[in-house]
XYZ file of C-alpha atoms in Angstrom:
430
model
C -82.490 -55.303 15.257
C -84.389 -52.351 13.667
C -83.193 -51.979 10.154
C -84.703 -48.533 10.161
C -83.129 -47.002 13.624
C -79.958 -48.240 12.411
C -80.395 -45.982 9.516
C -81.280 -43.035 11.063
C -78.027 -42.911 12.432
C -76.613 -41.615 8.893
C -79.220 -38.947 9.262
C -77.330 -37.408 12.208
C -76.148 -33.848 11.423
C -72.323 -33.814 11.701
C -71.212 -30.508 13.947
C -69.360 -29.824 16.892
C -70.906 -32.325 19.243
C -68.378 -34.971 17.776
C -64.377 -33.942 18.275
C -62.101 -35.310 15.929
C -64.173 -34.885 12.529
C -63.419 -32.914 9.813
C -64.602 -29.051 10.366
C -65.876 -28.589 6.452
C -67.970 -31.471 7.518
C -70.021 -29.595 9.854
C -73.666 -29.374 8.234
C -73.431 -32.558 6.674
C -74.991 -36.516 7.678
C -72.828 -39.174 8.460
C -74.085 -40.862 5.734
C -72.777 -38.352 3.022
C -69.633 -38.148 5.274
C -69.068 -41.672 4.486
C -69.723 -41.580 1.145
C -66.733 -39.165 0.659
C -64.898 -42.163 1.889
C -62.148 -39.298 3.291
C -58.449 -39.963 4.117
C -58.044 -40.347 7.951
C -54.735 -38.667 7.410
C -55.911 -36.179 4.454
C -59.512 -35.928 4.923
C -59.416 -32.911 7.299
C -59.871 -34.776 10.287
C -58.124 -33.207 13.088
C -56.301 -34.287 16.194
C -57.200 -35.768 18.844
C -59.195 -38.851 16.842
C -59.835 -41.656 17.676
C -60.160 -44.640 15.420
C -61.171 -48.385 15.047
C -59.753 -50.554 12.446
C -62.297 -52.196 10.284
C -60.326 -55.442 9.417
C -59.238 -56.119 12.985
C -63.058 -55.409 14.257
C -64.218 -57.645 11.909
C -61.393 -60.046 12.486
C -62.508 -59.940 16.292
C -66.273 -60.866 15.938
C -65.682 -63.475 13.827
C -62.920 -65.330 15.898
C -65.015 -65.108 19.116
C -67.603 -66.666 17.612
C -65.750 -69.569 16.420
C -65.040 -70.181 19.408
C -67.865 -70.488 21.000
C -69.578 -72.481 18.253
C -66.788 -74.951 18.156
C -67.676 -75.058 22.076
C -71.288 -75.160 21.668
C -71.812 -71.830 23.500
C -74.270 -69.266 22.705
C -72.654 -65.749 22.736
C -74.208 -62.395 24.416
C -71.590 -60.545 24.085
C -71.265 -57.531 26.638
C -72.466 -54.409 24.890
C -71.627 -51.711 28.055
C -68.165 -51.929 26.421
C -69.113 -50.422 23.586
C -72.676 -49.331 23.593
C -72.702 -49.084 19.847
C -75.746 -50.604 18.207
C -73.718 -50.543 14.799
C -71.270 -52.976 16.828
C -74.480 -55.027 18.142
C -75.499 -55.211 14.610
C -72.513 -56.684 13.330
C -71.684 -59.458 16.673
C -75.818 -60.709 15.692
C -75.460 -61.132 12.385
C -72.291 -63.370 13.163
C -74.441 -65.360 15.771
C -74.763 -64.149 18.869
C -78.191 -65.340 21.065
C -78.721 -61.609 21.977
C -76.942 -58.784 23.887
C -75.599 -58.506 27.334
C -76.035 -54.665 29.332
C -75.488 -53.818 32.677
C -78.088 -50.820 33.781
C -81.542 -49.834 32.647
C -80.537 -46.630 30.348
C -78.490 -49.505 28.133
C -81.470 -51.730 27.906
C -83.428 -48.684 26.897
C -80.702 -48.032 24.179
C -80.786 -51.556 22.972
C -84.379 -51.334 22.158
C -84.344 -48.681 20.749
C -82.557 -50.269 18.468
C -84.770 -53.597 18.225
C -82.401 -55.838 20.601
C -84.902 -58.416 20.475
C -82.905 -60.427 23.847
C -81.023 -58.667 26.727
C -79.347 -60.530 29.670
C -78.853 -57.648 32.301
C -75.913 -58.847 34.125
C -77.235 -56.914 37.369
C -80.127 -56.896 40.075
C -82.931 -54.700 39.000
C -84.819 -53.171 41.800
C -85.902 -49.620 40.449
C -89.219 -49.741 40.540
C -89.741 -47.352 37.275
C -86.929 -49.689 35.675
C -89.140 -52.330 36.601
C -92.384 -50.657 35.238
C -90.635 -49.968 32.324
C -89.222 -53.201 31.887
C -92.986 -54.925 32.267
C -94.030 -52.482 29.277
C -91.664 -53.903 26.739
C -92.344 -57.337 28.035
C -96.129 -57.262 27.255
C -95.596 -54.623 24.006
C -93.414 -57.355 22.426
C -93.985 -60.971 22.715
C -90.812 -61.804 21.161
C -88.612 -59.460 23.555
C -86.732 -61.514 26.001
C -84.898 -60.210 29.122
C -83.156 -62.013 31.880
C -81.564 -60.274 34.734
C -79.632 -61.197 38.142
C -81.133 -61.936 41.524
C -78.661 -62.355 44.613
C -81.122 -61.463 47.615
C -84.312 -62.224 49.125
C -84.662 -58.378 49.485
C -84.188 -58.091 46.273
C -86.369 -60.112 45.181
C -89.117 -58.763 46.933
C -88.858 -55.708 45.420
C -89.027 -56.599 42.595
C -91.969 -58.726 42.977
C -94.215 -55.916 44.826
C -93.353 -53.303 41.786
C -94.302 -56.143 39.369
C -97.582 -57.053 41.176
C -98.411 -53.714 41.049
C -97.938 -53.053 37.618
C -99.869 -55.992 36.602
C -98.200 -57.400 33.763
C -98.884 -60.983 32.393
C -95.661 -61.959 31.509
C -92.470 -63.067 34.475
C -89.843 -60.951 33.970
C -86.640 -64.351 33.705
C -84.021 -64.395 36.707
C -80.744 -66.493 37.104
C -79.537 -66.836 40.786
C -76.221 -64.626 40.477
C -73.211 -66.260 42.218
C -69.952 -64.062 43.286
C -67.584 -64.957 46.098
C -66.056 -63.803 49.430
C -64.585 -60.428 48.042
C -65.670 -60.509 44.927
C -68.218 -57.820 43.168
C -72.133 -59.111 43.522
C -74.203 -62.353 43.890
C -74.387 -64.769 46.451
C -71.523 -66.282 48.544
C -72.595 -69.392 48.844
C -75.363 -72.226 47.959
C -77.428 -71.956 50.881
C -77.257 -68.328 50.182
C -78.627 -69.062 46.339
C -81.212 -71.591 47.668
C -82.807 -69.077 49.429
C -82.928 -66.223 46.863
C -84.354 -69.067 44.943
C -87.299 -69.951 47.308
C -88.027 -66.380 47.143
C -87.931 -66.308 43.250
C -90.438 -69.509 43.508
C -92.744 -68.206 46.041
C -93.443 -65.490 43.305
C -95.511 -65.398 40.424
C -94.438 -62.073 38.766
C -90.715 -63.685 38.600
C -89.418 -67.182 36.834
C -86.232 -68.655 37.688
C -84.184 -69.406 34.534
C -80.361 -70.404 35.604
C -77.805 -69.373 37.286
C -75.190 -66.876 36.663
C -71.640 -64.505 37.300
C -68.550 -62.711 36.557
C -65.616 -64.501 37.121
C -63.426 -61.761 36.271
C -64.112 -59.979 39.600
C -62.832 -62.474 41.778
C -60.082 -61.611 44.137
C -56.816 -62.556 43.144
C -58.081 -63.857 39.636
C -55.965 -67.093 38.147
C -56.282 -70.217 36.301
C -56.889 -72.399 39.888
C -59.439 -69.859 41.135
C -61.704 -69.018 38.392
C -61.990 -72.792 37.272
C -63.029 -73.183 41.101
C -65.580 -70.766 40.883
C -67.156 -72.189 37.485
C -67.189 -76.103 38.859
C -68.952 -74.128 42.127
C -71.269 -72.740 39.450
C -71.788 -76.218 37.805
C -72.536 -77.482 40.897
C -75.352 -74.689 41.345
C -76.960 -75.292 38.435
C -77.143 -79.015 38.810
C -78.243 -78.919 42.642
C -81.057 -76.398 41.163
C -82.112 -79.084 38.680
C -82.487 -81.904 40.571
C -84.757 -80.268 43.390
C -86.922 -79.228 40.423
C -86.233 -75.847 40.067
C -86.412 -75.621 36.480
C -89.921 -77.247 35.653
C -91.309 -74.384 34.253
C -88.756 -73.148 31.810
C -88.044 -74.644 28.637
C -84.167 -74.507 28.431
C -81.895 -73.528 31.672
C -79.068 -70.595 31.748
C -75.926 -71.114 32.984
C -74.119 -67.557 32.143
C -70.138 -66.809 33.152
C -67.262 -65.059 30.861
C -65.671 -61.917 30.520
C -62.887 -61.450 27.874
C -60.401 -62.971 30.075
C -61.089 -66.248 31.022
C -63.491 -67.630 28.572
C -61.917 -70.631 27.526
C -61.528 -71.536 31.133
C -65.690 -70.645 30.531
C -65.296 -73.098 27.804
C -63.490 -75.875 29.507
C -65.690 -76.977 32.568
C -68.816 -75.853 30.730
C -68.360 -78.672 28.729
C -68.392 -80.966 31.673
C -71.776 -80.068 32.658
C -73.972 -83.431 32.707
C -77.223 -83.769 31.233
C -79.863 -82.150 32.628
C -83.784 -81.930 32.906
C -83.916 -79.582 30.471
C -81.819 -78.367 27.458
C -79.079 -76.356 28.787
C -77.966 -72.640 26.934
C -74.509 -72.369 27.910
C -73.992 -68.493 27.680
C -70.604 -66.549 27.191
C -70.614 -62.555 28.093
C -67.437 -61.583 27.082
C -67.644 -57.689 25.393
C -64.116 -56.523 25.068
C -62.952 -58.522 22.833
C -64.455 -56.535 19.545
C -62.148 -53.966 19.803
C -59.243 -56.313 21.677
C -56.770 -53.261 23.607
C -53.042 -52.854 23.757
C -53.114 -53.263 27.555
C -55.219 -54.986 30.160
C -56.930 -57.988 27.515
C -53.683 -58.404 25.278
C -51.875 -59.636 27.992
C -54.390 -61.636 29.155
C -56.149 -62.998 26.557
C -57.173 -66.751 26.142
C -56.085 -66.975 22.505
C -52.617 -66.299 24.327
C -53.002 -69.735 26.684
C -54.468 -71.624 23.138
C -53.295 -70.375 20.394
C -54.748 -72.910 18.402
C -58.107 -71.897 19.479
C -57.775 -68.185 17.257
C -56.495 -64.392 17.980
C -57.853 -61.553 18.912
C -56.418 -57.730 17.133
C -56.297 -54.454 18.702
C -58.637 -51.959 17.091
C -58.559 -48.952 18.476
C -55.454 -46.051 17.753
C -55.861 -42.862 18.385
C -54.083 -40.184 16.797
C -52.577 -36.976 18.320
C -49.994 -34.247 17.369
C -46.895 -33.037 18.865
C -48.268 -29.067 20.078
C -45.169 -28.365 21.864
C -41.571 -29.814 22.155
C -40.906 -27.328 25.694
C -37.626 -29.106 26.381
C -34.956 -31.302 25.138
C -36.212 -35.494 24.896
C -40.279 -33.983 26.000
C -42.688 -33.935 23.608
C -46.387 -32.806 24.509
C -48.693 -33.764 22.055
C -52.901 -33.239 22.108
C -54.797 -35.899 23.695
C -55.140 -36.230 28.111
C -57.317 -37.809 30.397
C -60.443 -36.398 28.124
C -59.543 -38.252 25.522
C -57.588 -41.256 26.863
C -58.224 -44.616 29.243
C -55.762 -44.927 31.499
C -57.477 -46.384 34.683
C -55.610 -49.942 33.452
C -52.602 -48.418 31.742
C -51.079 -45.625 29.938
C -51.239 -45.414 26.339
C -48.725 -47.075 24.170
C -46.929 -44.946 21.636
C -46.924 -46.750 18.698
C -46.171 -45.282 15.335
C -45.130 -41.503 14.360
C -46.202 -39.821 10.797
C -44.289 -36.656 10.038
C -45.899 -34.105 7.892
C -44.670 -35.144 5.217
C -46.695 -38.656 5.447
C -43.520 -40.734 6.344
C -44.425 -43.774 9.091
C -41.663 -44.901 11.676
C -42.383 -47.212 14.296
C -42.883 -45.531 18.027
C -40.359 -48.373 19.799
C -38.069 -45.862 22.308
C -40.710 -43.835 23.534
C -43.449 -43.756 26.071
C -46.212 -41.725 27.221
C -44.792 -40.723 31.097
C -48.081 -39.241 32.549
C -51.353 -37.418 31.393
C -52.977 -34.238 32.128
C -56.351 -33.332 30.860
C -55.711 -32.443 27.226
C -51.894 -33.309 26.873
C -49.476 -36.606 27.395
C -45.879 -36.479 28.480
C -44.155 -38.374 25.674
C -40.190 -39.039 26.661
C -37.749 -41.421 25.388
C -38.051 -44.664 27.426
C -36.454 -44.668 30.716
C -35.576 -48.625 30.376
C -34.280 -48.355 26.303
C -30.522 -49.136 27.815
C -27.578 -46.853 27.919
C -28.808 -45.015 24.355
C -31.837 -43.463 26.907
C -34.734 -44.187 24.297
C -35.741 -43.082 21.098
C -35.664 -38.809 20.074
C -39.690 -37.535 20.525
C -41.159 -36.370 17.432
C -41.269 -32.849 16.285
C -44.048 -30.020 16.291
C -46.487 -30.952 13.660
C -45.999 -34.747 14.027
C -48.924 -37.354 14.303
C -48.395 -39.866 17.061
C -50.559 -42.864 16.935
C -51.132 -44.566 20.227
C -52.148 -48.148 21.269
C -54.948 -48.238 24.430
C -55.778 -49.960 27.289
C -58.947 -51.305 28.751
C -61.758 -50.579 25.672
C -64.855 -49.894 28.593
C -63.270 -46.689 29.654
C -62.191 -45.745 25.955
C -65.705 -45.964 24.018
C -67.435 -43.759 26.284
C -65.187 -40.659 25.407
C -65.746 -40.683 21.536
C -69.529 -40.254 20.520
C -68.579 -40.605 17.130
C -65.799 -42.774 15.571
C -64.414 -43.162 12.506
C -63.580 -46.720 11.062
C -61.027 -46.723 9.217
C -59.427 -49.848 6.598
C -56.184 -51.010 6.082
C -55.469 -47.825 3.276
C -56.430 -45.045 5.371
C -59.926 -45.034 3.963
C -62.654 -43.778 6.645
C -65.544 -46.644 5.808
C -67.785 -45.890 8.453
C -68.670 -43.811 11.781
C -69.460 -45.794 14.917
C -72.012 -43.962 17.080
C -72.149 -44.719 20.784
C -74.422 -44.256 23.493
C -72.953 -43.449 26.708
């Protein structure tokens, strides 16, 4: 990545654009921001914030790619979660091959930031995507970018933009295989043998692998995504031996989210040789920041323990603004601020004003509204109803669910250590 975008982003003016940071900030950089190396909880920072722990991020990128060394997978992680270059920064530097995105404006983001490989885990028909997308490809010899195909249409679009536009270098496909139900790609191998005739009978396009999401198929479990890999296996093989490879040096197969990848793992492994060396590609994104919802209960490290763990990152803290009626507390943080497409928030831990930390077990967030969430002792405590809500003027820290729909709220987020200590501020790109 570009060493010198990168630090541009301390240049950016701290002001009202990002919510949560200190207010005698305003006028500064980020960079002399963090250098003050402020107190999340004394710094000045006001409520809502939200923050991302720096040990457990850290913790998180290193685990996953453990993993997939000890595997002998290349990583690309999935960078829509987070669209954070300073995050993209730190999963290359532990490994990965390059990063995944899903739409143009992310690939645009990524090179903006040097991204020197993208795998867009999507068609790409838009012809001034496509235009675009030529440009970078002859600007930079060493920029590499592999996108989804799943229809002769498709394909044919993109080959009459590219033809048009003249550029020298194929823009890499993988065949992209879904399911009955499931989200995009092909339903079935005489389905992906045609899309990859079509890719053939081109010039402006070069088949690479084949590809998908497992974590879109209906009815998700063990039984059924292990089907749909060995299906996948089965792809890529079928591809190989009718010669479909000749012309690329190493062959893609690409599956993995953040929820099945050591099923990913597993039958990957139990690909035979093939004609060509084989990059065996995991694309799961969520796990840097890990959530208290959707992944942690689903989480591989869960099924293998012995494989590693993944930590939650994220907390974000509000403040009790009103306490209206007896066991209701409303603090400062809704739907603007929140996920909560996969789960409420969790309320965690409570910090009175006087800097005192108690544990948040007894109480739950009920519902949101657009800047406020119901907190209310627990309905299913027992006969004791739940814990007492906090008072006016307390700080209510809450775990999160489903990081995708979290990152794209905060432009700006602190990172925070073990102490309190705001080390860094994560910019985003949403």
């Amino acid at each position: 990545m570009s060493t010198a975008a990168l630090d541009q982003l301390a240049d950016e003016v701290v002001d009202h654009r990002f919510k949560g940071l200190p207010p005698d900030a305003a006028g500064a950089t980020v960079g002399r921001l963090r250098a003050q190396r402020r107190d999340l909880y004394t710094g000045g920072f006001t409520t809502p914030v939200l923050t991302l722990s720096a040990e457990a991020v850290e913790h998180n990128v290193r685990s996953l790619d453990r993993f997939a060394s000890r595997h002998g997978l290349v990583l690309a992680p999935h960078g829509k979660t987070s669209m954070a270059p300073q995050l993209f920064q730190r999963q290359l530097d532990a490994g990965a091959w390059g990063i995944t995105l899903a739409v143009p404006h992310q690939v645009r983001v990524a090179r903006a930031f040097g991204v020197r490989r993208v795998f867009l885990a999507n068609e790409l028909v838009d012809p001034a995507a496509l235009t675009w997308l030529s440009g970078e490809l002859e600007e930079d010899a060493e920029f590499r970018c592999v996108c989804y195909v799943d229809s002769v249409r498709g394909v044919e679009l993109m080959d009459d933009t590219l033809r048009a536009v003249g550029g020298n270098r194929p823009v890499e496909v993988v065949v992209e295989l879904g399911a009955p139900g499931a989200r995009s790609g092909v339903r079935d191998a005489r389905q992906a043998a045609a899309v990859a005739d079509a890719v053939e009978g081109t010039e402006s396009l070069l088949l690479v692998g084949v590809g998908g999401y497992e974590g879109e198929l209906p009815d998700a479990d063990g039984d059924t995504v292990r089907e749909w890999l060995n299906a996948l296996s089965s792809l890529v093989v079928e591809f190989d031996k009718e010669g479909r490879f000749a012309d690329t040096p190493e062959i893609i197969i690409s599956a993995g989210g953040s929820a099945w990848f050591d099923a990913v793992a597993e039958v990957f492994e139990e690909l035979p040789d093939l004609s060509r060396p084989v990059c065996k590609m995991l694309r799961s994104g969520a796990y840097i920041s890990h959530d208290d919802g959707r992944y942690r209960g689903v989480t591989p490290f869960r099924r293998v323990p012995q494989e590693g763990s993944l930590l939650p990152a994220f907390r974000l803290w509000a403040q009790v603004v009103s306490r209206p009626e007896p066991g209701l507390a409303l603090i400062n943080a809704g739907k603007r601020d929140l996920s909560y497409d996969l789960g409420l928030p969790e309320v965690q831990v409570i910090r009175d004003a006087r800097g005192a930390v108690r544990g948040g077990a007894g109480l739950v967030v009920s519902r949101l509204a657009d800047q406020h969430a119901f907190v209310v002792p627990d309905p299913e405590a027992g006969t004791d109803g739940g814990a007492e809500p906090p008072e006016v003027g307390d700080w209510v820290g809450l775990g999160l669910s489903h990081p995708c729909t979290i990152f794209e709220k905060w432009p700006l987020i602190p990172l925070v250590a073990g102490d309190g200590t705001v080390t860094d501020y994560i910019r985003t790109f949403f």
